[in-house]
XYZ file of C-alpha atoms in Angstrom:
157
model
C -27.694 -20.798 -6.309
C -25.290 -18.516 -4.497
C -21.818 -18.081 -5.943
C -19.065 -19.663 -3.858
C -16.218 -17.234 -3.221
C -13.515 -19.905 -2.970
C -13.420 -23.660 -2.487
C -14.296 -24.298 1.177
C -10.794 -25.440 2.173
C -8.799 -22.508 0.726
C -9.175 -19.998 3.553
C -8.810 -22.512 6.435
C -5.583 -23.803 4.870
C -4.250 -20.286 4.317
C -5.195 -19.345 7.878
C -3.538 -22.483 9.274
C -0.376 -21.693 7.344
C -0.668 -18.044 8.427
C -0.741 -16.957 4.789
C -2.714 -14.212 3.148
C -4.018 -14.686 -0.391
C -1.873 -11.815 -1.694
C 1.256 -13.450 -0.247
C 0.387 -16.697 -2.036
C -0.021 -14.745 -5.307
C 3.377 -13.122 -4.837
C 5.144 -16.337 -3.834
C 3.756 -18.363 -6.735
C 4.466 -15.624 -9.287
C 8.052 -15.232 -8.079
C 8.577 -19.010 -7.994
C 7.268 -19.475 -11.544
C 8.882 -16.344 -13.030
C 11.680 -15.137 -10.736
C 13.138 -12.720 -13.311
C 10.596 -9.929 -13.684
C 10.426 -8.546 -17.186
C 8.095 -6.489 -19.343
C 8.136 -9.560 -21.605
C 6.437 -11.568 -18.833
C 2.697 -10.978 -19.175
C 0.744 -11.334 -15.936
C -3.042 -11.331 -16.168
C -5.179 -10.688 -13.113
C -8.908 -11.278 -13.486
C -10.801 -9.860 -10.539
C -8.554 -7.106 -9.218
C -10.850 -5.561 -6.587
C -8.416 -2.942 -5.237
C -5.465 -3.344 -7.621
C -2.843 -4.016 -4.924
C -1.612 -7.349 -6.319
C -1.444 -6.014 -9.872
C 0.451 -2.935 -8.693
C 2.892 -5.061 -6.710
C 3.631 -7.227 -9.787
C 4.133 -4.157 -11.990
C 6.450 -2.617 -9.393
C 8.573 -5.790 -9.600
C 8.934 -5.247 -13.366
C 6.211 -7.484 -14.826
C 3.828 -6.458 -17.621
C 0.390 -6.597 -15.953
C -3.116 -6.375 -17.368
C -5.731 -6.448 -14.641
C -9.488 -6.721 -15.121
C -11.961 -5.269 -12.634
C -15.555 -5.022 -13.864
C -17.161 -3.252 -10.886
C -17.090 0.523 -11.472
C -16.217 1.248 -7.805
C -13.453 -1.370 -7.840
C -12.071 0.001 -11.096
C -11.948 3.489 -9.554
C -10.038 2.053 -6.562
C -7.544 0.467 -8.977
C -7.063 3.666 -10.969
C -6.601 5.727 -7.788
C -4.006 3.275 -6.488
C -2.081 3.441 -9.773
C -2.139 7.262 -9.756
C -0.723 7.379 -6.212
C 1.899 4.690 -6.893
C 4.487 6.872 -8.594
C 7.146 5.137 -10.674
C 6.338 1.630 -11.860
C 9.197 -0.511 -13.184
C 6.991 -2.756 -15.325
C 3.756 -1.964 -17.099
C 0.283 -1.798 -15.548
C -3.069 -1.498 -17.269
C -6.445 -1.770 -15.577
C -9.448 -2.632 -17.744
C -13.046 -2.073 -16.647
C -14.695 -5.186 -18.107
C -15.849 -8.573 -16.823
C -14.106 -11.599 -18.315
C -16.456 -14.469 -19.108
C -17.191 -17.044 -21.818
C -19.295 -14.683 -23.968
C -19.551 -11.069 -24.983
C -22.534 -9.322 -23.463
C -23.421 -7.920 -20.048
C -24.084 -8.999 -16.459
C -25.216 -7.230 -13.320
C -22.666 -6.648 -10.606
C -22.621 -5.497 -7.018
C -19.579 -4.223 -5.124
C -19.644 -3.730 -1.356
C -16.023 -2.533 -1.152
C -14.707 -5.914 -0.019
C -16.050 -8.264 -2.644
C -17.817 -7.782 -5.959
C -19.859 -10.421 -7.712
C -22.448 -11.163 -10.375
C -26.028 -10.820 -9.143
C -29.579 -10.776 -10.509
C -30.624 -7.575 -12.261
C -33.236 -6.982 -9.544
C -30.624 -6.883 -6.752
C -30.549 -3.522 -4.986
C -27.442 -1.565 -5.952
C -26.602 -3.759 -8.960
C -24.929 -2.139 -11.954
C -24.754 -3.493 -15.490
C -21.221 -4.242 -16.725
C -19.880 -5.358 -20.074
C -18.533 -8.899 -20.496
C -16.055 -10.240 -22.996
C -13.700 -13.190 -23.288
C -10.043 -13.277 -22.372
C -9.196 -14.321 -25.934
C -10.862 -11.106 -27.178
C -8.870 -8.958 -24.736
C -5.409 -10.552 -24.836
C -3.642 -11.901 -27.905
C -0.181 -12.334 -26.345
C 1.254 -15.339 -24.535
C 0.247 -15.265 -20.881
C 3.007 -16.239 -18.452
C 0.882 -16.094 -15.294
C -2.890 -16.015 -14.846
C -4.630 -15.191 -11.563
C -8.410 -15.627 -11.454
C -10.522 -14.533 -8.483
C -14.058 -14.069 -9.749
C -16.284 -15.333 -6.953
C -17.513 -18.572 -8.533
C -17.336 -17.492 -12.194
C -13.939 -19.137 -12.801
C -15.176 -21.838 -15.193
C -16.764 -19.260 -17.495
C -13.470 -17.337 -17.550
C -11.568 -20.472 -18.540
C -14.132 -21.308 -21.226
C -13.485 -17.892 -22.780
C -9.781 -18.535 -23.347
């Protein structure tokens, strides 16, 4: 079965409201934690290009962002290097968060990355681990965008 990127109603609702997903992320984070602090741990699982993680770190939050696709991780690192001064803290980790430690095959077309069969052309093998293995601090805000793998991420907490 093909992975579903988002529940079918998410994008039509965002489009109707003239909202972009990154604006929703920013609005919800600021509403839940209006006082940015390095003590406020923000976790982003599925970073893709790193822009949302960078924005949160520039506001003063402590951000750990996971991007398993090698090309996506390189985009994140490049963005961080060009960003200059960051008020908070920002760390990108090149690992897939799931419900087990192991490996999966990934493909990244520059817009979206997702888990695929090993036989898929262009697929690369990436390491998986659980969120509980990666983070032992209290998480103030958790953003998950993993193209249909969300339940496995939650099971690994």
